[in-house]
PDB file of C-alpha atoms in Angstrom:
ATOM      1  CA  MET A 191       0.000   0.000   0.000  1.00 51.00           C
ATOM      2  CA  GLY A 192       1.103   3.570  -0.521  1.00 54.00           C
ATOM      3  CA  VAL A 193       2.127   5.801   2.326  1.00 56.00           C
ATOM      4  CA  VAL A 194      -0.273   8.656   3.071  1.00 54.00           C
ATOM      5  CA  MET A 195       1.327  11.608   4.866  1.00 59.00           C
ATOM      6  CA  ALA A 196      -0.672  14.348   6.544  1.00 83.00           C
ATOM      7  CA  VAL A 197       2.148  16.898   6.473  1.00 95.00           C
ATOM      8  CA  PRO A 198       5.399  16.529   4.511  1.00 97.00           C
ATOM      9  CA  ARG A 199       8.429  16.484   6.744  1.00 98.00           C
ATOM     10  CA  HIS A 200      10.677  18.185   4.189  1.00 98.00           C
ATOM     11  CA  VAL A 201       9.422  20.687   1.604  1.00 98.00           C
ATOM     12  CA  ALA A 202      11.705  22.222  -1.009  1.00 98.00           C
ATOM     13  CA  CYS A 203      10.865  25.236  -3.180  1.00 98.00           C
ATOM     14  CA  VAL A 204      12.328  26.207  -6.541  1.00 98.00           C
ATOM     15  CA  MET A 205      11.586  29.914  -6.431  1.00 98.00           C
ATOM     16  CA  ASP A 206      10.981  30.535 -10.128  1.00 98.00           C
ATOM     17  CA  GLY A 207       9.490  33.487 -11.972  1.00 97.00           C
ATOM     18  CA  ASN A 208      11.122  36.589 -10.513  1.00 97.00           C
ATOM     19  CA  GLY A 209      12.333  37.838 -13.882  1.00 96.00           C
ATOM     20  CA  ARG A 210       9.021  37.211 -15.623  1.00 97.00           C
ATOM     21  CA  TRP A 211       7.162  38.935 -12.780  1.00 98.00           C
ATOM     22  CA  ALA A 212       9.286  42.046 -13.366  1.00 98.00           C
ATOM     23  CA  THR A 213       8.993  41.882 -17.167  1.00 97.00           C
ATOM     24  CA  GLN A 214       5.196  41.732 -16.955  1.00 98.00           C
ATOM     25  CA  ARG A 215       5.340  45.031 -15.067  1.00 98.00           C
ATOM     26  CA  SER A 216       7.949  46.647 -17.352  1.00 98.00           C
ATOM     27  CA  LEU A 217      10.432  46.640 -14.471  1.00 97.00           C
ATOM     28  CA  PRO A 218      14.071  45.543 -14.387  1.00 95.00           C
ATOM     29  CA  ARG A 219      14.631  41.875 -13.514  1.00 94.00           C
ATOM     30  CA  THR A 220      16.162  42.880 -10.205  1.00 95.00           C
ATOM     31  CA  ALA A 221      12.779  44.277  -9.126  1.00 97.00           C
ATOM     32  CA  GLY A 222      11.483  40.714  -9.241  1.00 97.00           C
ATOM     33  CA  HIS A 223      14.253  39.534  -6.940  1.00 97.00           C
ATOM     34  CA  GLU A 224      13.456  42.361  -4.537  1.00 97.00           C
ATOM     35  CA  ALA A 225       9.738  41.497  -4.563  1.00 98.00           C
ATOM     36  CA  ALA A 226      10.580  37.859  -3.826  1.00 98.00           C
ATOM     37  CA  GLU A 227      11.586  38.676  -0.252  1.00 97.00           C
ATOM     38  CA  ALA A 228       7.983  38.924   0.945  1.00 98.00           C
ATOM     39  CA  ALA A 229       7.186  35.523  -0.575  1.00 98.00           C
ATOM     40  CA  VAL A 230      10.182  33.941   1.152  1.00 98.00           C
ATOM     41  CA  MET A 231       9.178  35.170   4.584  1.00 98.00           C
ATOM     42  CA  ASP A 232       5.517  34.237   4.057  1.00 98.00           C
ATOM     43  CA  VAL A 233       6.442  30.697   3.020  1.00 98.00           C
ATOM     44  CA  ILE A 234       8.850  30.244   5.921  1.00 98.00           C
ATOM     45  CA  GLU A 235       6.116  31.146   8.396  1.00 98.00           C
ATOM     46  CA  ALA A 236       3.484  29.070   6.564  1.00 98.00           C
ATOM     47  CA  ALA A 237       5.764  26.027   6.637  1.00 98.00           C
ATOM     48  CA  ARG A 238       6.623  26.497  10.294  1.00 98.00           C
ATOM     49  CA  SER A 239       3.004  26.928  11.360  1.00 97.00           C
ATOM     50  CA  SER A 240       1.929  23.908   9.250  1.00 97.00           C
ATOM     51  CA  GLY A 241       4.291  21.565  11.071  1.00 97.00           C
ATOM     52  CA  VAL A 242       6.878  21.236   8.303  1.00 98.00           C
ATOM     53  CA  THR A 243      10.200  20.676  10.077  1.00 98.00           C
ATOM     54  CA  TRP A 244      12.586  20.999   7.105  1.00 98.00           C
ATOM     55  CA  LEU A 245      12.263  23.690   4.429  1.00 98.00           C
ATOM     56  CA  SER A 246      14.748  24.140   1.587  1.00 98.00           C
ATOM     57  CA  LEU A 247      14.742  27.131  -0.767  1.00 98.00           C
ATOM     58  CA  TYR A 248      16.640  27.280  -4.065  1.00 98.00           C
ATOM     59  CA  ALA A 249      17.990  30.826  -4.084  1.00 97.00           C
ATOM     60  CA  PHE A 250      21.028  30.760  -6.393  1.00 97.00           C
ATOM     61  CA  SER A 251      22.428  27.942  -8.507  1.00 97.00           C
ATOM     62  CA  THR A 252      25.949  27.339  -9.762  1.00 96.00           C
ATOM     63  CA  GLU A 253      24.570  28.142 -13.227  1.00 96.00           C
ATOM     64  CA  ASN A 254      23.229  31.520 -12.092  1.00 97.00           C
ATOM     65  CA  TRP A 255      26.755  32.918 -12.179  1.00 97.00           C
ATOM     66  CA  ARG A 256      26.254  33.143 -15.967  1.00 96.00           C
ATOM     67  CA  ARG A 257      23.729  35.940 -15.512  1.00 95.00           C
ATOM     68  CA  PRO A 258      24.776  39.576 -16.094  1.00 95.00           C
ATOM     69  CA  ALA A 259      27.266  40.713 -13.473  1.00 95.00           C
ATOM     70  CA  ALA A 260      25.112  43.685 -12.473  1.00 95.00           C
ATOM     71  CA  GLU A 261      22.134  41.424 -11.759  1.00 95.00           C
ATOM     72  CA  VAL A 262      24.265  39.033  -9.705  1.00 97.00           C
ATOM     73  CA  ASP A 263      25.731  41.942  -7.733  1.00 97.00           C
ATOM     74  CA  ILE A 264      22.305  43.344  -6.879  1.00 96.00           C
ATOM     75  CA  LEU A 265      21.062  39.878  -5.919  1.00 96.00           C
ATOM     76  CA  MET A 266      23.967  39.460  -3.495  1.00 97.00           C
ATOM     77  CA  ARG A 267      23.133  42.810  -1.918  1.00 97.00           C
ATOM     78  CA  LEU A 268      19.469  41.891  -1.598  1.00 97.00           C
ATOM     79  CA  VAL A 269      20.337  38.613   0.121  1.00 97.00           C
ATOM     80  CA  ARG A 270      22.597  40.416   2.580  1.00 98.00           C
ATOM     81  CA  ARG A 271      19.915  43.002   3.327  1.00 98.00           C
ATOM     82  CA  ALA A 272      17.297  40.294   3.884  1.00 98.00           C
ATOM     83  CA  ILE A 273      19.559  38.364   6.262  1.00 98.00           C
ATOM     84  CA  ARG A 274      20.259  41.428   8.373  1.00 98.00           C
ATOM     85  CA  LYS A 275      16.589  42.385   8.426  1.00 98.00           C
ATOM     86  CA  HIS A 276      15.068  39.008   9.239  1.00 98.00           C
ATOM     87  CA  ALA A 277      17.734  37.234  11.339  1.00 98.00           C
ATOM     88  CA  PRO A 278      16.193  38.284  14.706  1.00 98.00           C
ATOM     89  CA  VAL A 279      12.715  37.063  13.674  1.00 97.00           C
ATOM     90  CA  LEU A 280      14.008  33.735  12.362  1.00 98.00           C
ATOM     91  CA  HIS A 281      15.932  33.153  15.573  1.00 98.00           C
ATOM     92  CA  ALA A 282      12.986  34.144  17.787  1.00 98.00           C
ATOM     93  CA  ARG A 283      10.764  31.652  15.957  1.00 97.00           C
ATOM     94  CA  GLY A 284      13.151  28.764  16.486  1.00 98.00           C
ATOM     95  CA  VAL A 285      14.343  28.434  12.889  1.00 98.00           C
ATOM     96  CA  ARG A 286      17.781  26.922  12.331  1.00 98.00           C
ATOM     97  CA  CYS A 287      19.336  28.426   9.186  1.00 98.00           C
ATOM     98  CA  ARG A 288      21.775  26.651   6.903  1.00 98.00           C
ATOM     99  CA  PHE A 289      23.266  27.532   3.530  1.00 98.00           C
ATOM    100  CA  LEU A 290      23.952  24.745   1.043  1.00 98.00           C
ATOM    101  CA  GLY A 291      26.764  25.504  -1.414  1.00 97.00           C
ATOM    102  CA  MET A 292      28.731  28.669  -0.658  1.00 97.00           C
ATOM    103  CA  THR A 293      32.011  27.511  -2.227  1.00 96.00           C
ATOM    104  CA  ASP A 294      32.547  30.071  -4.992  1.00 97.00           C
ATOM    105  CA  PRO A 295      35.108  32.784  -4.142  1.00 97.00           C
ATOM    106  CA  ARG A 296      33.006  35.342  -6.033  1.00 97.00           C
ATOM    107  CA  ILE A 297      30.537  35.469  -3.140  1.00 98.00           C
ATOM    108  CA  PRO A 298      31.274  38.831  -1.455  1.00 97.00           C
ATOM    109  CA  ALA A 299      33.137  38.513   1.841  1.00 98.00           C
ATOM    110  CA  PRO A 300      30.629  40.688   3.780  1.00 98.00           C
ATOM    111  CA  LEU A 301      27.803  38.383   2.669  1.00 98.00           C
ATOM    112  CA  VAL A 302      29.788  35.309   3.711  1.00 98.00           C
ATOM    113  CA  ARG A 303      30.278  36.875   7.160  1.00 98.00           C
ATOM    114  CA  ASP A 304      26.587  37.665   7.561  1.00 98.00           C
ATOM    115  CA  ILE A 305      25.619  34.152   6.489  1.00 98.00           C
ATOM    116  CA  THR A 306      28.113  32.655   8.931  1.00 98.00           C
ATOM    117  CA  ASP A 307      26.768  34.861  11.719  1.00 98.00           C
ATOM    118  CA  LEU A 308      23.180  33.815  10.923  1.00 98.00           C
ATOM    119  CA  MET A 309      24.055  30.125  10.992  1.00 98.00           C
ATOM    120  CA  THR A 310      25.906  30.555  14.293  1.00 98.00           C
ATOM    121  CA  LEU A 311      23.064  32.565  15.857  1.00 98.00           C
ATOM    122  CA  THR A 312      20.438  29.954  14.973  1.00 98.00           C
ATOM    123  CA  SER A 313      22.509  26.769  15.262  1.00 98.00           C
ATOM    124  CA  ASP A 314      20.736  25.485  18.384  1.00 98.00           C
ATOM    125  CA  ASN A 315      17.189  26.100  17.111  1.00 98.00           C
ATOM    126  CA  ARG A 316      15.075  23.033  16.348  1.00 96.00           C
ATOM    127  CA  ARG A 317      11.538  24.250  15.555  1.00 97.00           C
ATOM    128  CA  MET A 318      12.354  24.104  11.846  1.00 98.00           C
ATOM    129  CA  THR A 319      15.502  23.834   9.731  1.00 98.00           C
ATOM    130  CA  LEU A 320      15.683  26.281   6.836  1.00 98.00           C
ATOM    131  CA  THR A 321      18.252  25.372   4.189  1.00 98.00           C
ATOM    132  CA  VAL A 322      18.990  28.025   1.605  1.00 98.00           C
ATOM    133  CA  ALA A 323      20.615  26.526  -1.496  1.00 98.00           C
ATOM    134  CA  PHE A 324      22.980  29.316  -2.490  1.00 98.00           C
ATOM    135  CA  ASP A 325      25.708  28.749  -5.074  1.00 98.00           C
ATOM    136  CA  HIS A 326      24.305  25.220  -5.131  1.00 98.00           C
ATOM    137  CA  GLY A 327      24.493  22.447  -7.714  1.00 98.00           C
ATOM    138  CA  GLY A 328      23.129  18.959  -7.152  1.00 98.00           C
ATOM    139  CA  ARG A 329      25.673  17.318  -9.449  1.00 98.00           C
ATOM    140  CA  ARG A 330      28.525  19.120  -7.718  1.00 97.00           C
ATOM    141  CA  ASP A 331      27.324  17.834  -4.348  1.00 98.00           C
ATOM    142  CA  ILE A 332      27.314  14.260  -5.657  1.00 98.00           C
ATOM    143  CA  VAL A 333      30.798  14.650  -7.164  1.00 98.00           C
ATOM    144  CA  GLU A 334      32.127  16.074  -3.901  1.00 97.00           C
ATOM    145  CA  ALA A 335      30.529  13.212  -1.976  1.00 98.00           C
ATOM    146  CA  ALA A 336      32.216  10.726  -4.308  1.00 97.00           C
ATOM    147  CA  ARG A 337      35.580  12.405  -3.766  1.00 97.00           C
ATOM    148  CA  SER A 338      35.056  12.311  -0.005  1.00 97.00           C
ATOM    149  CA  LEU A 339      34.143   8.636  -0.171  1.00 96.00           C
ATOM    150  CA  ILE A 340      37.283   7.851  -2.177  1.00 96.00           C
ATOM    151  CA  ARG A 341      39.432   9.728   0.317  1.00 97.00           C
ATOM    152  CA  SER A 342      37.913   7.652   3.116  1.00 97.00           C
ATOM    153  CA  ALA A 343      39.338   4.519   1.448  1.00 97.00           C
ATOM    154  CA  MET A 344      36.120   2.586   1.967  1.00 95.00           C
ATOM    155  CA  PRO A 345      36.246  -0.767   0.101  1.00 95.00           C
ATOM    156  CA  PRO A 346      34.016  -0.595  -3.005  1.00 94.00           C
ATOM    157  CA  ASP A 347      31.856  -3.541  -1.955  1.00 95.00           C
ATOM    158  CA  GLN A 348      31.011  -1.742   1.272  1.00 96.00           C
ATOM    159  CA  VAL A 349      29.638   1.344  -0.471  1.00 96.00           C
ATOM    160  CA  THR A 350      25.870   1.580  -0.084  1.00 97.00           C
ATOM    161  CA  GLU A 351      23.347   4.324  -0.709  1.00 97.00           C
ATOM    162  CA  ALA A 352      23.341   5.029   3.020  1.00 96.00           C
ATOM    163  CA  SER A 353      27.124   5.244   3.304  1.00 97.00           C
ATOM    164  CA  PHE A 354      27.337   7.409   0.198  1.00 97.00           C
ATOM    165  CA  ALA A 355      24.702   9.790   1.578  1.00 97.00           C
ATOM    166  CA  GLN A 356      26.808  10.276   4.696  1.00 97.00           C
ATOM    167  CA  HIS A 357      29.349  12.101   2.530  1.00 98.00           C
ATOM    168  CA  LEU A 358      26.848  14.610   1.149  1.00 98.00           C
ATOM    169  CA  PRO A 359      26.792  18.105   2.674  1.00 97.00           C
ATOM    170  CA  TYR A 360      24.455  18.268   5.683  1.00 97.00           C
ATOM    171  CA  SER A 361      24.090  14.502   5.673  1.00 97.00           C
ATOM    172  CA  ASP A 362      21.465  14.672   8.434  1.00 97.00           C
ATOM    173  CA  THR A 363      19.005  16.293   6.003  1.00 98.00           C
ATOM    174  CA  PRO A 364      16.077  13.947   5.322  1.00 97.00           C
ATOM    175  CA  ASP A 365      14.937  13.171   1.793  1.00 97.00           C
ATOM    176  CA  VAL A 366      12.623  15.770   0.295  1.00 98.00           C
ATOM    177  CA  ASP A 367       8.939  14.797   0.430  1.00 97.00           C
ATOM    178  CA  LEU A 368       7.474  17.633  -1.637  1.00 98.00           C
ATOM    179  CA  VAL A 369       9.002  19.969  -4.205  1.00 98.00           C
ATOM    180  CA  ILE A 370       7.134  23.125  -5.176  1.00 98.00           C
ATOM    181  CA  ARG A 371       8.306  24.849  -8.353  1.00 98.00           C
ATOM    182  CA  THR A 372       6.475  28.078  -9.068  1.00 98.00           C
ATOM    183  CA  SER A 373       5.730  29.733 -12.432  1.00 98.00           C
ATOM    184  CA  GLY A 374       4.571  26.504 -14.091  1.00 96.00           C
ATOM    185  CA  GLU A 375       8.033  25.454 -15.261  1.00 96.00           C
ATOM    186  CA  GLN A 376       8.648  21.719 -14.894  1.00 97.00           C
ATOM    187  CA  ARG A 377      12.386  21.143 -14.524  1.00 96.00           C
ATOM    188  CA  ILE A 378      14.653  19.875 -11.748  1.00 97.00           C
ATOM    189  CA  SER A 379      17.373  22.430 -12.558  1.00 97.00           C
ATOM    190  CA  ASN A 380      20.157  20.561 -10.752  1.00 98.00           C
ATOM    191  CA  PHE A 381      18.459  21.005  -7.360  1.00 98.00           C
ATOM    192  CA  MET A 382      19.291  18.604  -4.506  1.00 98.00           C
ATOM    193  CA  LEU A 383      19.412  15.703  -6.979  1.00 98.00           C
ATOM    194  CA  TRP A 384      20.087  13.011  -4.404  1.00 98.00           C
ATOM    195  CA  GLN A 385      17.484  14.205  -1.912  1.00 98.00           C
ATOM    196  CA  VAL A 386      14.570  14.645  -4.372  1.00 98.00           C
ATOM    197  CA  ALA A 387      14.791  11.095  -5.787  1.00 97.00           C
ATOM    198  CA  TYR A 388      11.311  10.127  -4.516  1.00 95.00           C
ATOM    199  CA  ALA A 389       9.774  13.528  -3.912  1.00 97.00           C
ATOM    200  CA  GLU A 390       6.287  14.503  -5.012  1.00 97.00           C
ATOM    201  CA  TRP A 391       6.258  17.563  -7.302  1.00 98.00           C
ATOM    202  CA  VAL A 392       3.681  20.315  -7.758  1.00 98.00           C
ATOM    203  CA  PHE A 393       3.929  23.120 -10.307  1.00 98.00           C
ATOM    204  CA  PRO A 394       1.709  26.079  -9.404  1.00 98.00           C
ATOM    205  CA  GLN A 395       1.365  28.648 -12.185  1.00 98.00           C
ATOM    206  CA  VAL A 396       1.822  31.629  -9.848  1.00 98.00           C
ATOM    207  CA  LEU A 397       5.145  33.461 -10.150  1.00 98.00           C
ATOM    208  CA  TRP A 398       7.299  33.375  -7.028  1.00 98.00           C
ATOM    209  CA  PRO A 399       6.948  37.059  -5.993  1.00 98.00           C
ATOM    210  CA  ASP A 400       3.162  36.506  -5.836  1.00 98.00           C
ATOM    211  CA  PHE A 401       3.424  33.170  -3.973  1.00 98.00           C
ATOM    212  CA  ARG A 402       1.950  33.384  -0.485  1.00 98.00           C
ATOM    213  CA  ALA A 403       0.891  31.181   2.421  1.00 98.00           C
ATOM    214  CA  ALA A 404      -2.447  30.341   0.763  1.00 98.00           C
ATOM    215  CA  HIS A 405      -0.636  28.950  -2.275  1.00 98.00           C
ATOM    216  CA  PHE A 406       1.705  26.974  -0.017  1.00 98.00           C
ATOM    217  CA  TRP A 407      -1.258  25.425   1.801  1.00 98.00           C
ATOM    218  CA  GLU A 408      -2.806  24.477  -1.557  1.00 98.00           C
ATOM    219  CA  CYS A 409       0.395  22.605  -2.385  1.00 98.00           C
ATOM    220  CA  LEU A 410       0.250  20.798   0.964  1.00 98.00           C
ATOM    221  CA  ASP A 411      -3.349  19.806   0.195  1.00 97.00           C
ATOM    222  CA  ALA A 412      -2.251  18.400  -3.169  1.00 96.00           C
ATOM    223  CA  TYR A 413       0.421  16.394  -1.372  1.00 97.00           C
ATOM    224  CA  ARG A 414      -2.088  15.002   1.120  1.00 95.00           C
ATOM    225  CA  ARG A 415      -4.268  13.707  -1.708  1.00 93.00           C
ATOM    226  CA  ARG A 416      -1.484  11.588  -3.163  1.00 90.00           C
ATOM    227  CA  GLN A 417      -0.300   8.113  -2.220  1.00 82.00           C
ATOM    228  CA  ARG A 418       3.433   7.646  -2.095  1.00 76.00           C
ATOM    229  CA  ARG A 419       4.268   4.117  -3.259  1.00 71.00           C
ATOM    230  CA  PHE A 420       8.065   4.374  -3.614  1.00 66.00           C
ATOM    231  CA  GLY A 421       7.951   1.956  -6.537  1.00 67.00           C
ATOM    232  CA  GLU A 422       5.636  -0.530  -4.838  1.00 70.00           C
ATOM    233  CA  VAL A 423       2.403  -1.875  -6.330  1.00 63.00           C
ATOM    234  CA  ARG A 424      -0.900  -1.645  -4.503  1.00 60.00           C
ATOM    235  CA  GLN A 425      -2.123  -5.046  -3.356  1.00 61.00           C
ATOM    236  CA  SER A 426      -5.542  -4.565  -4.963  1.00 51.00           C
ATOM    237  CA  THR A 427      -4.074  -3.931  -8.428  1.00 46.00           C
ATOM    238  CA  THR A 428      -1.333  -6.541  -8.543  1.00 46.00           C
ATOM    239  CA  MET A 429      -3.350  -9.069 -10.569  1.00 45.00           C
ATOM    240  CA  THR A 430      -4.550  -6.563 -13.180  1.00 45.00           C
ATOM    241  CA  GLY A 431      -1.222  -4.916 -13.728  1.00 47.00           C
ATOM    242  CA  GLU A 432      -2.577  -1.506 -12.740  1.00 45.00           C
ATOM    243  CA  GLY A 433      -0.429   0.688 -10.542  1.00 47.00           C
ATOM    244  CA  LEU A 434       2.789  -0.397 -12.284  1.00 42.00           C
ATOM    245  CA  ARG A 435       3.837   3.170 -12.709  1.00 41.00           C
TER     246      ARG A 435
END
């Protein structure tokens, strides 16, 4: 039988549509990134109040470095401003903050310091863990895990999925249950490739800057209506061949 979950333990969001939101309003793309801040904070609170204990947000990919330098620079400034503005609230609400990635030397040093300070400030919080994928690439994480495993000199026949996962960054992170990608686009985009292997996906049409708690709750409702089979076949359909999907 499939597994029915009332609330997903780990929700991940691909925050897509900032540029299109700005273009529709004849604004520069950076205006979309600025407008996205309200959506981020609304979703964090909606997840926390819904009982979600792990929330991951895809903020900046390794591929995003290819964008115009001026846009990247403004985005870095916006992230730093948001951290400084919202750090006290996140800490007061028991949110532990982590940043997944953060290896590129082009990340401004002041932003690195603020991110480090935020992670230190909230490190003992356990109400919810917020992971911000920033300068993140799922393939890079897997390659780095493979390198770490090789350095550990583990015999090949002892390598399992579980032992491999221990070499991923933040190895205590549970698998993603639900991925929400806004704007209607239907791509993985190199996001947490290992962790989303059996996730449910929903693709709301709303652009990220307009995404709010009500939309988040709609996605949770869609998740509740599904049965997660993890490759199994329902007992009632075994003889007919149905459910072999």
